[in-house]
Amino acid sequence: MRDGNEAAAGAALLSWYDAQARVMPWRVGPADRAAGVRPDPYHVWLSEVMLQQTTVAAVRDYFRRFTARWPGVADLAAAEDGAVMAEWAGLGYYARARNLLKCARAVAAAGGRFPETAEGLRALPGIGPYTAAAVAAIAFDEPAVVVDGNVERVVARLWAVETPMPAAKPALIDRAGRLTPRRRPGDHAQAMMDLGATICTPRNPACALCPVSDFCAAKAQGIAAELPRKTPKPEKPTRFGLAYVAFAPDGGVLLERRPDKGLLGGMLGFPGSDWAETAPAPCPPLAADWTPLSHEVRHTFTHFHLRLRVFVAQTEGEGFTPKSEFSPAALPTVMRKVWDLAEAGALPRRGDAPAPRDI
DNA sequence: AACTCGTGGAC
DNA sequence: TGTCCAAGAGT
């Protein structure tokens, strides 16, 4: 990209965007947009929070379920914590769900309308620089500079920024700002992100299909696929833990709500040991005849691998969750894997078929 | 300023 | 298989 070409590149990008038909349930279609229909700020905010570090494909059904169950921010604000956490189960990064509720309640308490500027939005729980800018641009037409991972990559290539991440961030924000138009900033932001998601991809970018390839310095130098450069990540350690699944005669299950802070905070799970890099000591939640299962649960989090030994027992006790109130879908994925294994292991089985990989 | 925090898909 | 990666925020 050369100085002075920003407007031309931006126009090419927008016309490409207008020709796309990427259907997402939170977007206002081209016809409605042309008729002056604005996106619902609640929908924009909800989708942007769900999309933090999460793919469009993963978000789509969650967004539909949330909006069907809680059509407006006031409905969400009035929801019970457990209901929201259960609806979020499986989507990951559960602090987002806790902050989503805090934010909804703050907005509802302030009259039910979202702040209409990036600065105002930024003060709400769970809304950082990216989300504040995205909501302000898409819902309120503010020419805010929207910078996510896609934009960083697109901009790093357009200007052939070779500084490794994250040191390059300030320079990339500066470039993204030069490219942000005063008209249709929301569409511009979405166009940049769509371009990054579909054409200017991390590996094998489809430069032949790119609407701004003529402006791209990295393409001209033949280094598009190498940018943005980043420093190598440290290897993930493996941690070990124990999980105990107790079944009551009536089908009840022993579950616990995890503390609000930390890993899987606020979510349901099975009692068990801490997860450490050394072998955990047995710590059954109650006295019973615990049977160890032959397979273990494997799961990988952002920064460590986990291997869980699972124990099952048929027993009785206090505090079991009744069968009618338990849904495996309300569990975070690692706990759902424990459940799947325990449920199969608690049944008599022929032979000993190996469990699927990573379970 | 690093570190923590999930998950599923693409290669 | 494992690694990388995604529309980041909070601490």
Short mmCIF file of C-alpha atoms (C1' of nucleotides) in Angstrom, two decimals:
data_model
loop_
_atom_site.label_atom_id
_atom_site.label_comp_id
_atom_site.label_asym_id
_atom_site.label_seq_id
_atom_site.Cartn_x
_atom_site.Cartn_y
_atom_site.Cartn_z
CA MET A 1 0.00 0.00 0.00
CA ARG A 2 1.29 3.41 -0.89
CA ASP A 3 0.30 6.65 0.81
CA GLY A 4 -2.71 8.12 -0.89
CA ASN A 5 -4.12 4.82 -2.06
CA GLU A 6 -6.18 4.18 1.05
CA ALA A 7 -9.41 5.59 -0.36
CA ALA A 8 -9.14 3.57 -3.56
CA ALA A 9 -8.38 0.38 -1.66
CA GLY A 10 -11.26 1.02 0.71
CA ALA A 11 -13.66 1.53 -2.19
CA ALA A 12 -12.54 -1.70 -3.85
CA LEU A 13 -13.03 -3.53 -0.58
CA LEU A 14 -16.53 -2.16 -0.04
CA SER A 15 -17.67 -3.00 -3.54
CA TRP A 16 -16.38 -6.54 -3.04
CA TYR A 17 -18.27 -6.68 0.26
CA ASP A 18 -21.50 -5.51 -1.36
CA ALA A 19 -21.25 -8.32 -3.91
CA GLN A 20 -20.87 -10.95 -1.21
CA ALA A 21 -23.75 -12.92 0.20
CA ARG A 22 -22.41 -14.03 3.54
CA VAL A 23 -25.50 -14.79 5.51
CA MET A 24 -25.25 -14.43 9.26
CA PRO A 25 -28.28 -14.22 11.51
CA TRP A 26 -27.01 -11.04 13.19
CA ARG A 27 -26.47 -9.14 9.95
CA VAL A 28 -28.88 -6.82 8.21
CA GLY A 29 -29.23 -7.84 4.57
CA PRO A 30 -28.28 -5.53 1.69
CA ALA A 31 -31.91 -4.71 0.84
CA ASP A 32 -32.80 -3.70 4.39
CA ARG A 33 -29.52 -1.85 4.71
CA ALA A 34 -30.28 0.15 1.57
CA ALA A 35 -33.66 0.98 3.04
CA GLY A 36 -31.98 2.50 6.05
CA VAL A 37 -32.58 -0.32 8.50
CA ARG A 38 -30.02 -0.27 11.30
CA PRO A 39 -28.83 -3.42 13.01
CA ASP A 40 -30.22 -4.05 16.50
CA PRO A 41 -27.46 -2.99 18.95
CA TYR A 42 -28.36 -5.93 21.19
CA HIS A 43 -27.82 -8.34 18.31
CA VAL A 44 -24.56 -6.68 17.30
CA TRP A 45 -23.22 -6.72 20.84
CA LEU A 46 -24.29 -10.33 21.49
CA SER A 47 -22.78 -11.58 18.24
CA GLU A 48 -19.53 -9.69 18.74
CA VAL A 49 -19.05 -11.09 22.24
CA MET A 50 -19.76 -14.60 20.96
CA LEU A 51 -17.35 -14.06 18.08
CA GLN A 52 -14.43 -13.19 20.36
CA GLN A 53 -11.81 -15.82 19.48
CA THR A 54 -14.59 -17.96 18.05
CA THR A 55 -15.52 -18.87 14.49
CA VAL A 56 -18.71 -17.82 12.74
CA ALA A 57 -19.69 -21.47 12.28
CA ALA A 58 -19.45 -22.14 16.01
CA VAL A 59 -21.41 -19.02 16.95
CA ARG A 60 -24.36 -19.24 14.56
CA ASP A 61 -26.61 -21.65 16.49
CA TYR A 62 -25.70 -20.19 19.87
CA PHE A 63 -26.75 -16.76 18.64
CA ARG A 64 -30.08 -18.12 17.40
CA ARG A 65 -30.79 -19.90 20.68
CA PHE A 66 -29.90 -16.84 22.78
CA THR A 67 -32.03 -14.44 20.77
CA ALA A 68 -34.95 -16.87 20.66
CA ARG A 69 -34.86 -17.31 24.43
CA TRP A 70 -33.93 -13.71 25.30
CA PRO A 71 -35.17 -11.41 22.51
CA GLY A 72 -33.92 -8.20 24.11
CA VAL A 73 -31.27 -7.02 26.51
CA ALA A 74 -33.88 -6.63 29.26
CA ASP A 75 -34.87 -10.29 28.88
CA LEU A 76 -31.27 -11.38 29.16
CA ALA A 77 -30.72 -9.11 32.16
CA ALA A 78 -33.63 -10.82 33.91
CA ALA A 79 -32.33 -14.34 33.24
CA GLU A 80 -30.92 -16.57 35.95
CA ASP A 81 -27.16 -17.02 35.99
CA GLY A 82 -27.39 -20.79 35.71
CA ALA A 83 -29.65 -20.59 32.69
CA VAL A 84 -27.22 -18.35 30.82
CA MET A 85 -24.19 -20.46 31.75
CA ALA A 86 -26.02 -23.61 30.59
CA GLU A 87 -26.97 -21.96 27.29
CA TRP A 88 -23.34 -20.90 26.78
CA ALA A 89 -21.98 -24.37 27.59
CA GLY A 90 -19.71 -25.66 24.83
CA LEU A 91 -18.88 -22.26 23.39
CA GLY A 92 -15.84 -21.77 25.61
CA TYR A 93 -14.21 -18.80 27.36
CA TYR A 94 -16.88 -18.81 30.04
CA ALA A 95 -15.87 -15.45 31.50
CA ARG A 96 -17.60 -14.06 28.42
CA ALA A 97 -20.93 -15.46 29.64
CA ARG A 98 -20.48 -14.06 33.13
CA ASN A 99 -19.55 -10.66 31.73
CA LEU A 100 -22.39 -10.85 29.21
CA LEU A 101 -24.86 -11.02 32.07
CA LYS A 102 -23.12 -8.24 34.00
CA CYS A 103 -23.20 -6.08 30.91
CA ALA A 104 -26.85 -6.81 30.14
CA ARG A 105 -27.81 -5.92 33.71
CA ALA A 106 -25.79 -2.70 33.60
CA VAL A 107 -27.47 -1.67 30.34
CA ALA A 108 -30.91 -2.61 31.63
CA ALA A 109 -30.32 -0.69 34.86
CA ALA A 110 -29.29 2.37 32.85
CA GLY A 111 -32.55 2.40 30.90
CA GLY A 112 -32.13 -0.46 28.45
CA ARG A 113 -30.15 1.29 25.75
CA PHE A 114 -26.52 0.64 24.89
CA PRO A 115 -24.07 3.56 24.91
CA GLU A 116 -23.74 4.79 21.32
CA THR A 117 -20.02 5.55 21.32
CA ALA A 118 -16.99 3.29 21.47
CA GLU A 119 -15.82 5.15 24.54
CA GLY A 120 -19.11 4.57 26.33
CA LEU A 121 -19.27 0.92 25.32
CA ARG A 122 -15.70 0.34 26.42
CA ALA A 123 -16.69 0.94 30.04
CA LEU A 124 -19.03 -2.08 30.10
CA PRO A 125 -18.00 -5.55 31.33
CA GLY A 126 -16.67 -7.84 28.63
CA ILE A 127 -16.33 -5.04 26.09
CA GLY A 128 -12.72 -4.31 25.20
CA PRO A 129 -11.14 -2.18 22.48
CA TYR A 130 -12.21 -4.46 19.64
CA THR A 131 -15.83 -5.04 20.68
CA ALA A 132 -16.39 -1.39 21.58
CA ALA A 133 -15.17 -0.28 18.17
CA ALA A 134 -17.08 -3.00 16.32
CA VAL A 135 -20.42 -2.26 18.02
CA ALA A 136 -19.96 1.50 17.65
CA ALA A 137 -19.17 1.15 13.95
CA ILE A 138 -21.75 -1.49 13.01
CA ALA A 139 -24.67 -0.43 15.21
CA PHE A 140 -24.07 3.33 15.51
CA ASP A 141 -22.12 4.27 12.41
CA GLU A 142 -19.15 5.66 14.32
CA PRO A 143 -15.95 5.61 12.25
CA ALA A 144 -14.17 3.67 14.97
CA VAL A 145 -11.02 1.75 14.12
CA VAL A 146 -11.91 -1.93 14.37
CA VAL A 147 -8.89 -4.17 14.80
CA ASP A 148 -9.15 -7.91 15.31
CA GLY A 149 -6.89 -10.74 14.20
CA ASN A 150 -8.22 -10.58 10.65
CA VAL A 151 -7.61 -6.86 10.34
CA GLU A 152 -4.12 -7.24 11.77
CA ARG A 153 -3.29 -9.84 9.15
CA VAL A 154 -4.82 -7.94 6.22
CA VAL A 155 -3.11 -4.70 7.20
CA ALA A 156 0.24 -6.37 7.91
CA ARG A 157 0.15 -7.71 4.36
CA LEU A 158 -1.14 -4.58 2.66
CA TRP A 159 1.77 -2.59 4.13
CA ALA A 160 4.22 -5.52 4.33
CA VAL A 161 4.81 -4.93 8.03
CA GLU A 162 7.55 -7.38 8.98
CA THR A 163 7.77 -6.57 12.69
CA PRO A 164 6.71 -9.70 14.62
CA MET A 165 3.52 -9.73 16.69
CA PRO A 166 2.60 -8.52 19.16
CA ALA A 167 5.17 -5.72 18.86
CA ALA A 168 3.67 -4.71 15.51
CA LYS A 169 0.28 -3.95 17.03
CA PRO A 170 0.56 -0.16 17.35
CA ALA A 171 1.76 0.13 13.75
CA LEU A 172 -1.07 -2.08 12.53
CA ILE A 173 -3.69 -0.04 14.42
CA ASP A 174 -2.25 3.07 12.82
CA ARG A 175 -2.55 1.57 9.33
CA ALA A 176 -6.05 0.27 10.01
CA GLY A 177 -7.00 3.81 11.00
CA ARG A 178 -5.79 5.21 7.70
CA LEU A 179 -7.99 2.74 5.88
CA THR A 180 -11.15 3.35 7.92
CA PRO A 181 -13.65 5.46 5.94
CA ARG A 182 -16.00 8.05 7.36
CA ARG A 183 -18.91 6.58 5.44
CA ARG A 184 -20.11 3.05 6.14
CA PRO A 185 -17.47 2.30 8.79
CA GLY A 186 -19.44 -0.71 9.98
CA ASP A 187 -19.54 -2.30 6.56
CA HIS A 188 -15.87 -1.48 6.11
CA ALA A 189 -15.02 -3.28 9.35
CA GLN A 190 -17.06 -6.32 8.40
CA ALA A 191 -15.54 -6.30 4.93
CA MET A 192 -12.03 -6.36 6.39
CA MET A 193 -12.95 -9.26 8.67
CA ASP A 194 -14.74 -11.17 5.91
CA LEU A 195 -11.72 -10.68 3.66
CA GLY A 196 -9.45 -12.05 6.35
CA ALA A 197 -11.74 -14.98 7.04
CA THR A 198 -12.26 -16.05 3.44
CA ILE A 199 -9.42 -14.77 1.22
CA CYS A 200 -6.59 -13.19 3.17
CA THR A 201 -6.36 -16.32 5.34
CA PRO A 202 -3.45 -17.21 7.64
CA ARG A 203 -2.27 -19.99 5.34
CA ASN A 204 -2.57 -20.13 1.56
CA PRO A 205 -4.11 -16.70 1.04
CA ALA A 206 -6.18 -16.58 -2.17
CA CYS A 207 -4.52 -13.46 -3.57
CA ALA A 208 -5.89 -14.21 -7.04
CA LEU A 209 -9.39 -13.57 -5.68
CA CYS A 210 -8.49 -10.58 -3.53
CA PRO A 211 -10.19 -7.27 -4.32
CA VAL A 212 -7.21 -5.28 -2.97
CA SER A 213 -4.32 -7.39 -4.24
CA ASP A 214 -3.24 -4.52 -6.50
CA PHE A 215 -2.58 -2.47 -3.38
CA CYS A 216 -0.82 -5.22 -1.42
CA ALA A 217 2.88 -4.75 -0.74
CA ALA A 218 3.30 -8.25 0.65
CA LYS A 219 1.82 -9.78 -2.46
CA ALA A 220 4.15 -7.69 -4.63
CA GLN A 221 7.09 -9.01 -2.63
CA GLY A 222 5.79 -12.58 -2.63
CA ILE A 223 5.66 -12.78 1.18
CA ALA A 224 1.92 -12.53 1.86
CA ALA A 225 1.67 -16.01 3.38
CA GLU A 226 4.55 -15.24 5.76
CA LEU A 227 2.87 -12.24 7.37
CA PRO A 228 2.18 -11.31 10.03
CA ARG A 229 5.34 -12.76 11.55
CA LYS A 230 5.05 -13.96 15.11
CA THR A 231 7.34 -15.26 17.78
CA PRO A 232 7.05 -19.03 18.36
CA LYS A 233 4.84 -20.18 21.22
CA PRO A 234 6.09 -22.26 24.15
CA GLU A 235 5.16 -25.94 24.24
CA LYS A 236 2.03 -26.94 26.16
CA PRO A 237 2.60 -28.95 29.35
CA THR A 238 0.43 -31.95 30.25
CA ARG A 239 -1.57 -31.93 33.47
CA PHE A 240 -3.23 -34.86 35.20
CA GLY A 241 -6.39 -35.09 37.25
CA LEU A 242 -9.11 -37.35 38.67
CA ALA A 243 -12.87 -37.04 38.15
CA TYR A 244 -15.57 -38.84 40.13
CA VAL A 245 -19.00 -39.61 38.70
CA ALA A 246 -21.49 -40.81 41.30
CA PHE A 247 -24.83 -42.25 40.18
CA ALA A 248 -27.79 -42.47 42.53
CA PRO A 249 -30.26 -45.36 42.19
CA ASP A 250 -32.90 -42.97 40.84
CA GLY A 251 -30.59 -41.69 38.10
CA GLY A 252 -29.37 -38.62 39.97
CA VAL A 253 -25.79 -37.44 39.46
CA LEU A 254 -23.34 -35.71 41.77
CA LEU A 255 -22.38 -32.35 40.24
CA GLU A 256 -20.78 -29.22 41.59
CA ARG A 257 -20.78 -25.61 40.47
CA ARG A 258 -17.20 -24.45 39.93
CA PRO A 259 -16.08 -21.19 41.55
CA ASP A 260 -16.69 -18.04 39.53
CA LYS A 261 -13.04 -17.29 38.89
CA GLY A 262 -10.52 -19.35 36.99
CA LEU A 263 -10.81 -22.19 34.53
CA LEU A 264 -14.40 -23.11 33.62
CA GLY A 265 -15.52 -20.56 36.21
CA GLY A 266 -19.21 -20.68 37.03
CA MET A 267 -19.79 -23.89 35.10
CA LEU A 268 -21.05 -27.26 36.30
CA GLY A 269 -18.58 -30.13 36.65
CA PHE A 270 -17.86 -33.40 38.39
CA PRO A 271 -15.96 -33.38 41.67
CA GLY A 272 -12.31 -34.37 41.45
CA SER A 273 -8.72 -33.46 42.09
CA ASP A 274 -6.85 -30.34 41.11
CA TRP A 275 -5.11 -30.57 37.75
CA ALA A 276 -1.35 -30.60 38.16
CA GLU A 277 1.72 -31.79 36.33
CA THR A 278 2.26 -34.47 38.96
CA ALA A 279 0.09 -37.51 39.76
CA PRO A 280 -2.92 -36.45 41.86
CA ALA A 281 -3.80 -38.19 45.14
CA PRO A 282 -7.19 -39.94 45.34
CA CYS A 283 -9.90 -37.61 46.66
CA PRO A 284 -13.33 -39.26 46.37
CA PRO A 285 -16.15 -36.81 47.19
CA LEU A 286 -17.88 -39.52 49.25
CA ALA A 287 -17.21 -43.04 50.49
CA ALA A 288 -18.25 -45.61 47.91
CA ASP A 289 -16.98 -48.49 45.83
CA TRP A 290 -15.26 -46.45 43.13
CA THR A 291 -14.45 -48.21 39.87
CA PRO A 292 -11.70 -46.74 37.71
CA LEU A 293 -12.50 -46.69 34.00
CA SER A 294 -10.00 -48.23 31.62
CA HIS A 295 -9.82 -45.20 29.35
CA GLU A 296 -9.02 -41.66 30.33
CA VAL A 297 -10.43 -38.38 29.09
CA ARG A 298 -8.06 -36.24 27.04
CA HIS A 299 -8.72 -32.61 26.45
CA THR A 300 -6.61 -29.68 25.36
CA PHE A 301 -7.09 -26.19 26.75
CA THR A 302 -5.46 -23.01 25.54
CA HIS A 303 -2.23 -23.54 27.43
CA PHE A 304 -2.09 -27.17 28.61
CA HIS A 305 -3.10 -30.72 27.74
CA LEU A 306 -5.26 -32.53 30.30
CA ARG A 307 -5.55 -36.26 31.03
CA LEU A 308 -8.33 -37.24 33.42
CA ARG A 309 -8.77 -40.61 35.11
CA VAL A 310 -12.47 -41.22 35.66
CA PHE A 311 -14.01 -43.15 38.55
CA VAL A 312 -17.65 -44.20 38.74
CA ALA A 313 -19.78 -45.49 41.60
CA GLN A 314 -23.37 -46.40 42.27
CA THR A 315 -24.24 -44.81 45.58
CA GLU A 316 -26.51 -42.47 47.48
CA GLY A 317 -25.87 -39.26 49.28
CA GLU A 318 -26.81 -35.66 49.77
CA GLY A 319 -26.90 -33.03 47.07
CA PHE A 320 -27.35 -35.16 43.98
CA THR A 321 -28.76 -33.43 40.93
CA PRO A 322 -32.01 -35.19 39.94
CA LYS A 323 -32.01 -36.88 36.56
CA SER A 324 -34.79 -34.54 35.40
CA GLU A 325 -32.63 -31.48 36.08
CA PHE A 326 -29.45 -32.74 34.48
CA SER A 327 -28.55 -32.16 30.87
CA PRO A 328 -25.08 -33.09 29.57
CA ALA A 329 -25.43 -30.19 27.14
CA ALA A 330 -25.12 -27.82 30.10
CA LEU A 331 -21.60 -29.07 30.80
CA PRO A 332 -18.39 -27.57 29.46
CA THR A 333 -16.87 -29.86 26.87
CA VAL A 334 -14.24 -31.51 29.05
CA MET A 335 -16.94 -32.45 31.58
CA ARG A 336 -19.21 -33.66 28.83
CA LYS A 337 -16.41 -36.00 27.75
CA VAL A 338 -16.17 -37.29 31.33
CA TRP A 339 -19.91 -37.84 31.31
CA ASP A 340 -19.88 -39.68 27.98
CA LEU A 341 -17.16 -42.01 29.21
CA ALA A 342 -18.75 -42.57 32.63
CA GLU A 343 -22.17 -43.26 31.18
CA ALA A 344 -20.72 -45.84 28.78
CA GLY A 345 -18.46 -47.28 31.50
CA ALA A 346 -21.32 -47.63 33.95
CA LEU A 347 -23.13 -49.91 31.54
CA PRO A 348 -22.12 -53.52 31.02
CA ARG A 349 -20.35 -53.77 27.72
CA ARG A 350 -19.20 -56.49 25.42
CA GLY A 351 -15.54 -56.58 24.67
CA ASP A 352 -13.66 -53.39 25.36
CA ALA A 353 -13.80 -51.30 22.25
CA PRO A 354 -11.21 -48.53 22.38
CA ALA A 355 -12.72 -45.16 23.11
CA PRO A 356 -12.64 -42.58 20.35
CA ARG A 357 -9.53 -40.49 20.26
CA ASP A 358 -9.38 -37.52 22.63
CA ILE A 359 -12.10 -39.02 24.82
"C1'" DA B 1 3.21 -6.81 30.23
"C1'" DA B 2 2.70 -11.36 30.28
"C1'" DC B 3 -0.57 -14.85 31.52
"C1'" DT B 4 -4.96 -16.93 31.76
"C1'" DC B 5 -8.97 -18.41 29.64
"C1'" DG B 6 -12.25 -23.21 25.51
"C1'" DT B 7 -13.38 -25.21 21.63
"C1'" DG B 8 -13.68 -27.26 17.03
"C1'" DG B 9 -11.93 -27.13 12.35
"C1'" DA B 10 -8.20 -26.97 8.93
"C1'" DC B 11 -3.94 -28.86 7.48
"C1'" DT C 1 -1.52 -37.89 15.10
"C1'" DG C 2 -0.28 -32.67 16.75
"C1'" DT C 3 -0.17 -27.81 15.87
"C1'" DC C 4 -2.15 -23.66 14.64
"C1'" DC C 5 -5.74 -20.78 14.58
"C1'" DA C 6 -10.37 -17.77 15.32
"C1'" DA C 7 -14.67 -11.21 14.92
"C1'" DG C 8 -10.20 -10.60 22.66
"C1'" DA C 9 -10.85 -9.33 27.53
"C1'" DG C 10 -9.44 -9.33 32.24
"C1'" DT C 11 -5.94 -9.26 35.38
#
